[in-house]
Coordinates of C-alpha atoms and ligand atoms in Angstrom, one line a residue:
M11 CA 56.9 -22.1 22.1
S12 CA 57.5 -25.4 20.5
Q13 CA 57.3 -25.2 16.7
K14 CA 56.9 -28.9 16.8
Y15 CA 53.1 -28.6 17.4
N16 CA 52.4 -25.6 15.2
R17 CA 51.1 -23.7 18.2
V18 CA 50.2 -20.0 18.1
Y19 CA 51.3 -17.4 20.6
N20 CA 48.3 -17.3 22.8
F21 CA 47.7 -14.0 24.7
S22 CA 44.3 -15.0 26.1
A23 CA 43.4 -13.6 29.5
G24 CA 41.9 -16.9 30.4
P25 CA 41.6 -19.8 30.0
A26 CA 45.1 -19.2 29.0
V27 CA 48.3 -20.7 27.7
L28 CA 49.8 -23.7 29.7
P29 CA 53.4 -24.9 29.6
V30 CA 54.1 -27.3 26.6
E31 CA 56.0 -29.6 29.0
V32 CA 52.9 -29.9 31.1
L33 CA 50.7 -30.7 28.2
E34 CA 53.2 -33.3 27.0
S35 CA 53.2 -35.0 30.4
A36 CA 49.4 -35.0 30.4
R37 CA 49.5 -36.5 26.9
D38 CA 51.9 -39.2 28.0
D39 CA 49.8 -40.1 31.0
M40 CA 46.5 -39.9 29.2
L41 CA 45.7 -43.5 28.6
N42 CA 47.6 -45.2 31.4
Y43 CA 48.6 -43.1 34.4
H44 CA 51.7 -44.5 36.1
N45 CA 50.7 -48.1 35.4
S46 CA 47.3 -47.7 37.0
G47 CA 45.8 -49.0 33.7
M48 CA 43.5 -45.9 33.3
S49 CA 43.6 -42.2 32.8
V50 CA 43.3 -39.7 35.7
M51 CA 39.9 -38.8 34.4
E52 CA 38.6 -42.4 35.0
M53 CA 40.0 -42.8 38.4
S54 CA 38.1 -42.9 41.7
H55 CA 38.9 -39.8 43.7
R56 CA 39.0 -42.1 46.8
S57 CA 41.7 -44.3 45.2
K58 CA 45.2 -44.5 46.5
T59 CA 46.6 -43.3 43.2
Y60 CA 44.4 -40.2 43.2
D61 CA 45.1 -39.6 46.8
E62 CA 48.7 -39.3 46.0
I63 CA 48.0 -36.9 43.1
I64 CA 46.0 -34.5 45.3
K65 CA 48.3 -34.7 48.3
T66 CA 51.4 -34.1 46.2
A67 CA 49.7 -31.2 44.5
E68 CA 49.0 -29.6 47.9
K69 CA 52.5 -30.3 49.2
D70 CA 54.1 -28.8 46.1
L71 CA 51.9 -25.7 46.3
R72 CA 52.7 -25.3 50.0
E73 CA 56.4 -25.5 49.2
L74 CA 56.2 -23.0 46.3
M75 CA 54.3 -20.4 48.3
N76 CA 55.8 -21.2 51.6
I77 CA 52.3 -21.7 53.1
P78 CA 52.4 -21.9 57.0
D79 CA 50.9 -24.9 58.7
N80 CA 48.0 -22.8 60.2
Y81 CA 46.6 -22.3 56.7
K82 CA 44.4 -24.8 54.8
V83 CA 44.7 -25.3 51.1
L84 CA 41.4 -26.1 49.4
F85 CA 40.7 -27.2 45.9
L86 CA 37.1 -26.2 45.1
Q87 CA 34.8 -25.5 42.1
G88 CA 32.4 -22.7 41.1
G89 CA 35.0 -20.3 39.7
A90 CA 36.2 -17.1 41.3
H91 CA 32.5 -16.0 41.1
L92 CA 31.5 -18.5 43.8
Q93 CA 34.2 -17.0 46.0
F94 CA 32.5 -13.6 45.7
S95 CA 29.7 -15.3 47.7
M96 CA 31.6 -17.8 49.9
V97 CA 33.9 -15.1 51.3
P98 CA 31.1 -13.0 52.8
I99 CA 29.0 -16.0 53.8
N100 CA 31.9 -17.6 55.7
L101 CA 33.8 -14.5 57.0
L102 CA 31.1 -12.1 58.0
K103 CA 30.5 -12.2 61.8
N104 CA 29.8 -8.5 62.6
G105 CA 28.1 -8.3 59.2
V106 CA 30.5 -5.6 57.9
A107 CA 33.2 -5.6 55.3
D108 CA 35.3 -3.1 53.4
Y109 CA 35.9 -3.4 49.7
I110 CA 38.5 -1.7 47.5
V111 CA 37.1 -1.5 44.1
T112 CA 39.8 -1.4 41.4
G113 CA 38.0 -3.1 38.5
Q114 CA 35.2 -5.2 37.2
W115 CA 36.0 -8.3 39.3
A116 CA 36.3 -6.3 42.5
K117 CA 33.1 -4.5 41.7
K118 CA 31.2 -7.8 41.1
A119 CA 32.5 -9.2 44.4
Y120 CA 31.4 -5.9 46.1
V121 CA 27.9 -6.1 44.7
E122 CA 27.5 -9.8 45.5
A123 CA 28.7 -9.3 49.1
Q124 CA 25.9 -6.8 49.6
K125 CA 23.4 -9.7 49.8
Y126 CA 25.0 -10.7 53.1
G127 CA 25.9 -7.7 55.1
K128 CA 26.8 -4.0 55.2
I129 CA 29.5 -3.7 52.6
N130 CA 31.5 -0.4 52.3
K131 CA 33.4 0.7 49.2
I132 CA 36.4 2.4 51.0
A133 CA 38.4 3.2 47.8
T134 CA 38.0 3.0 44.1
S135 CA 39.7 4.0 40.9
E136 CA 36.6 4.1 38.8
D137 CA 37.0 7.8 38.2
K138 CA 39.8 7.1 35.7
T139 CA 38.4 3.8 34.2
F140 CA 40.3 1.7 36.8
S141 CA 43.7 2.7 35.2
Y142 CA 45.5 2.9 38.6
I143 CA 45.6 1.5 42.1
P144 CA 44.5 4.1 44.6
D145 CA 46.6 5.0 47.6
C146 CA 45.6 2.6 50.3
S147 CA 48.0 3.6 53.1
D148 CA 45.5 5.3 55.3
L149 CA 41.9 4.4 54.4
D150 CA 38.8 4.8 56.4
I151 CA 38.7 1.2 57.6
S152 CA 35.4 0.4 59.4
P153 CA 36.1 -0.3 63.1
D154 CA 33.9 -3.4 63.0
A155 CA 34.9 -4.7 59.5
D156 CA 35.3 -8.4 59.4
Y157 CA 37.7 -8.1 56.5
V158 CA 39.1 -5.9 53.8
Y159 CA 38.8 -7.2 50.3
I160 CA 41.0 -6.6 47.3
C161 CA 41.4 -7.9 43.7
E162 CA 45.2 -8.0 43.6
N163 CA 45.7 -8.1 39.9
N164 CA 43.0 -6.5 37.7
T165 CA 42.9 -8.8 34.7
I166 CA 40.8 -6.5 32.6
Y167 CA 42.5 -3.2 33.3
G168 CA 46.0 -4.4 33.7
T169 CA 46.7 -3.0 37.2
K170 CA 48.3 -4.6 40.2
F171 CA 48.7 -3.8 43.9
H172 CA 52.4 -3.4 44.4
T173 CA 51.9 -2.4 48.0
L174 CA 49.1 -4.1 50.0
P175 CA 46.6 -1.9 51.6
N176 CA 47.0 -0.9 55.2
T177 CA 44.1 -2.8 56.7
K178 CA 44.8 -1.4 60.2
G179 CA 44.8 -4.9 61.7
K180 CA 41.8 -6.2 59.8
I181 CA 41.9 -9.5 57.9
L182 CA 42.9 -9.1 54.2
V183 CA 41.1 -11.2 51.6
S184 CA 42.6 -11.3 48.1
D185 CA 41.4 -12.4 44.7
M186 CA 44.7 -13.5 43.2
S187 CA 43.2 -15.2 40.1
S188 CA 45.3 -13.5 37.5
C189 CA 48.6 -13.2 39.5
F190 CA 48.6 -16.5 41.4
L191 CA 52.1 -18.0 41.4
S192 CA 53.5 -15.3 39.3
E193 CA 55.8 -14.1 42.1
P194 CA 56.4 -14.9 45.7
V195 CA 53.8 -13.7 48.3
D196 CA 53.9 -13.5 52.0
V197 CA 50.9 -15.6 52.9
T198 CA 50.9 -14.5 56.5
K199 CA 49.7 -11.1 55.4
Y200 CA 46.4 -12.6 54.3
G201 CA 43.5 -14.2 56.0
L202 CA 42.3 -15.7 52.8
I203 CA 43.6 -15.9 49.2
F204 CA 41.6 -17.4 46.3
A205 CA 42.4 -17.9 42.7
G206 CA 40.6 -19.4 39.7
V207 CA 43.3 -21.5 38.1
Q208 CA 42.4 -20.9 34.5
K209 CA 44.5 -17.8 34.3
N210 CA 47.9 -18.9 35.4
V211 CA 47.8 -22.5 36.7
G212 CA 45.6 -24.9 35.0
P213 CA 42.3 -25.7 33.2
A214 CA 39.1 -24.0 34.1
G215 CA 37.0 -25.6 36.9
V216 CA 39.4 -25.5 39.8
Q217 CA 39.4 -22.8 42.5
I218 CA 42.3 -22.7 45.0
V219 CA 41.5 -21.3 48.4
I220 CA 44.2 -20.7 51.0
I221 CA 42.5 -19.8 54.3
R222 CA 43.9 -19.2 57.8
E223 CA 42.5 -21.9 60.1
D224 CA 41.0 -19.7 62.7
L225 CA 38.7 -18.3 59.9
L226 CA 37.0 -21.6 59.3
N227 CA 33.5 -20.9 60.5
D228 CA 31.6 -23.5 62.4
N229 CA 28.6 -21.3 62.9
L230 CA 27.3 -20.6 59.5
P231 CA 23.7 -19.4 58.9
K232 CA 21.3 -22.2 58.6
W233 CA 20.4 -21.4 55.0
C234 CA 24.0 -21.8 53.9
P235 CA 24.4 -24.7 51.6
T236 CA 26.8 -27.3 53.0
M237 CA 28.9 -27.0 49.8
L238 CA 29.6 -23.3 50.5
S239 CA 31.2 -24.0 53.9
Y240 CA 35.0 -23.7 53.9
K241 CA 35.1 -25.7 57.1
I242 CA 33.4 -28.7 55.5
H243 CA 35.9 -28.7 52.6
A244 CA 38.8 -28.2 55.0
D245 CA 37.7 -31.0 57.4
N246 CA 37.4 -33.3 54.4
D247 CA 40.8 -32.4 52.7
S248 CA 38.9 -31.1 49.6
L249 CA 37.3 -34.5 49.2
Y250 CA 33.9 -33.8 50.8
N251 CA 32.4 -34.6 47.3
T252 CA 34.0 -35.4 44.0
P253 CA 36.6 -32.7 43.4
P254 CA 37.6 -31.4 39.9
A255 CA 40.0 -34.3 39.8
Y256 CA 41.6 -34.0 36.4
G257 CA 42.0 -30.2 36.7
I258 CA 43.8 -30.7 40.1
Y259 CA 46.1 -33.2 38.4
I260 CA 47.0 -30.6 35.8
C261 CA 47.6 -28.0 38.4
G262 CA 49.9 -30.5 40.1
L263 CA 51.9 -30.8 36.9
V264 CA 52.2 -27.0 36.7
F265 CA 53.4 -26.9 40.3
K266 CA 56.2 -29.4 39.4
W267 CA 57.0 -27.3 36.3
L268 CA 57.4 -24.2 38.5
K269 CA 59.6 -26.1 41.0
K270 CA 61.8 -27.3 38.3
L271 CA 62.1 -23.8 36.9
G272 CA 63.4 -22.6 40.3
G273 CA 60.3 -21.5 42.2
L274 CA 58.5 -18.2 42.4
E275 CA 61.6 -16.0 42.8
K276 CA 62.8 -17.3 39.5
M277 CA 59.3 -17.0 37.9
K278 CA 59.1 -13.4 39.0
E279 CA 62.4 -12.6 37.5
I280 CA 61.3 -14.1 34.2
N281 CA 57.9 -12.3 34.3
E282 CA 59.6 -9.0 35.0
K283 CA 61.9 -9.5 32.1
K284 CA 59.1 -10.4 29.8
A285 CA 56.8 -7.5 30.8
K286 CA 59.6 -5.0 30.5
I287 CA 60.2 -5.9 26.9
L288 CA 56.6 -5.0 26.1
Y289 CA 56.3 -2.0 28.4
D290 CA 59.6 -0.5 27.1
F291 CA 58.3 -0.8 23.6
L292 CA 54.9 0.8 24.5
D293 CA 56.7 3.7 26.2
K294 CA 58.6 4.6 23.1
S295 CA 56.1 3.7 20.4
K296 CA 54.5 6.4 18.2
L297 CA 51.5 4.3 17.5
F298 CA 50.7 2.2 20.5
K299 CA 50.4 3.3 24.1
G300 CA 49.8 1.6 27.4
T301 CA 46.6 2.6 29.2
V302 CA 47.7 2.2 32.8
E303 CA 49.6 4.5 35.2
K304 CA 53.2 3.3 35.3
N305 CA 53.4 2.5 39.0
S306 CA 50.3 0.4 38.9
R307 CA 51.3 -1.8 36.0
S308 CA 50.6 -5.5 36.0
L309 CA 53.2 -8.1 35.1
M310 CA 50.5 -10.4 33.7
N311 CA 48.0 -8.3 31.7
V312 CA 49.1 -5.5 29.5
P313 CA 46.4 -3.4 27.9
F314 CA 47.3 -0.9 25.1
V315 CA 45.6 1.1 22.4
T316 CA 46.4 3.1 19.2
G317 CA 43.7 5.6 20.0
N318 CA 41.9 4.7 16.8
D319 CA 39.3 1.9 16.8
E320 CA 39.8 1.1 13.1
M321 CA 43.5 0.8 13.6
D322 CA 43.1 -1.4 16.7
K323 CA 40.9 -3.7 14.6
K324 CA 43.4 -3.8 11.8
F325 CA 46.2 -4.6 14.2
I326 CA 44.2 -7.4 16.0
E327 CA 43.4 -9.0 12.6
E328 CA 46.9 -8.8 11.2
A329 CA 48.4 -10.1 14.5
K330 CA 46.0 -13.0 14.3
N331 CA 47.0 -13.8 10.8
N332 CA 50.6 -13.9 12.0
G333 CA 50.0 -16.3 14.8
F334 CA 49.5 -13.9 17.7
V335 CA 46.0 -14.6 19.0
Q336 CA 43.5 -13.4 21.6
L337 CA 44.9 -9.8 21.6
K338 CA 41.5 -8.1 21.6
G339 CA 40.9 -6.1 24.8
H340 CA 38.0 -7.0 27.1
R341 CA 34.7 -6.1 25.7
T342 CA 34.2 -3.4 28.3
V343 CA 37.4 -1.4 27.5
G344 CA 38.2 -2.1 23.8
G345 CA 41.7 -1.8 22.4
M346 CA 44.2 -4.6 22.9
R347 CA 45.4 -6.6 25.8
A348 CA 48.3 -9.0 25.9
S349 CA 48.1 -11.5 28.8
I350 CA 51.6 -12.7 29.4
Y351 CA 51.2 -15.3 32.1
N352 CA 53.8 -17.7 33.5
A353 CA 53.6 -20.1 30.6
M354 CA 54.1 -17.4 27.9
P355 CA 57.7 -17.8 26.8
I356 CA 59.9 -14.7 26.5
E357 CA 60.3 -15.5 22.9
G358 CA 56.5 -15.0 22.4
V359 CA 56.8 -11.4 23.8
V360 CA 59.9 -10.7 21.8
K361 CA 58.2 -11.8 18.6
L362 CA 55.0 -9.8 19.4
V363 CA 57.1 -6.7 19.9
E364 CA 58.9 -7.3 16.6
F365 CA 55.5 -7.6 14.9
M366 CA 54.2 -4.4 16.5
E367 CA 57.3 -2.5 15.4
K368 CA 56.8 -3.7 11.8
F369 CA 53.1 -2.8 12.0
E370 CA 53.9 0.6 13.3
K371 CA 56.3 1.3 10.4
E372 CA 53.7 0.3 7.9
N373 CA 50.9 2.3 9.5
I374 CA 52.2 5.6 10.6
Ligands
PLP420 C1 38.7 -14.3 35.5 C2 38.6 -13.7 36.9 C3 37.5 -13.8 37.7 C4 36.3 -14.7 37.2 O1 36.6 -16.0 37.2 P1 35.5 -17.1 37.0 O2 36.3 -18.4 37.2 O3 35.0 -17.0 35.6 O4 34.4 -17.0 38.0 C5 37.5 -13.2 38.9 N1 38.5 -12.5 39.3 C6 39.6 -12.3 38.6 C7 40.8 -11.5 39.1 C8 39.7 -12.9 37.3 O5 40.8 -12.7 36.6

């Protein structure tokens, strides 16, 4: 990370670190965006200049993820939490859906969906504090399920689906908030993908939804607010109402940054290299240990513990004093968690591991 700005190594799970180059571009554009005489914040979302910003963002995202033409890309608001409601409201036709519960976010989505239909929990890893991804190769999929739901990367517990569940022909819906754009994905395997951008892509307030066209539902229940209809947003190219305009602009800069870097194959390579440095250290450390089963490990969120609450506290405190911040684990699991999203440079992980080695020597 650029020493120029005196920035810390920020391991926050979200809102999280953004690429310095992106922040620099935003700074340079701040007062006068491309000779428009104003900042992007002050611009009409119906203006030609803004139209180009949002269209280019969509085009670049389509290129990065290789999104087929029969999928719509939507920029919405309301956080991932609103998707916990929008997904069942828009996708339930038979009124039945199957959920795989691998962590707190999946559980919240599962509970929320129950307001709208018969929602089955077809697999879970709650028996071992969500420290693994269950075998989903032959689940009891409901014959009339409208979709199967997963949270692909479990931000809090640090697990990731490395193999998608066998949905037996049912539509797959994925919450990709914390692994979005971290590696290539085959969009055609999904009916709907959503992601809150504040983990890996931009500032809080933007929600990206990628939805297969045939799932746009014209026949929503009468009580459904217009704003919760995917079809309304799709028909209006995400401009039904004022979109989170500045946030979308920053996402667009991140897409350009990713393209310049070499796309998602390259990003994956870097992310694997980065995560390996930390996991290799955890596997040999005498003080720290990872909390997740090896074959379920996330490339993005790495939880670890010392096994001693006082020692954890001491580590978090000393790390902070040395410029490694936001390493405290989620309040529901304790210990530590290093989120090493796309924008965390390899150098940040190398230095963290050096610091952990030193701490270990001093405290064992
Ligand atoms: C952070 C997160 C959420 C919640 O996002 P909000 O934008 O706060 O609603 C949901 N799912 C996953 C996987 C997350 O990481």
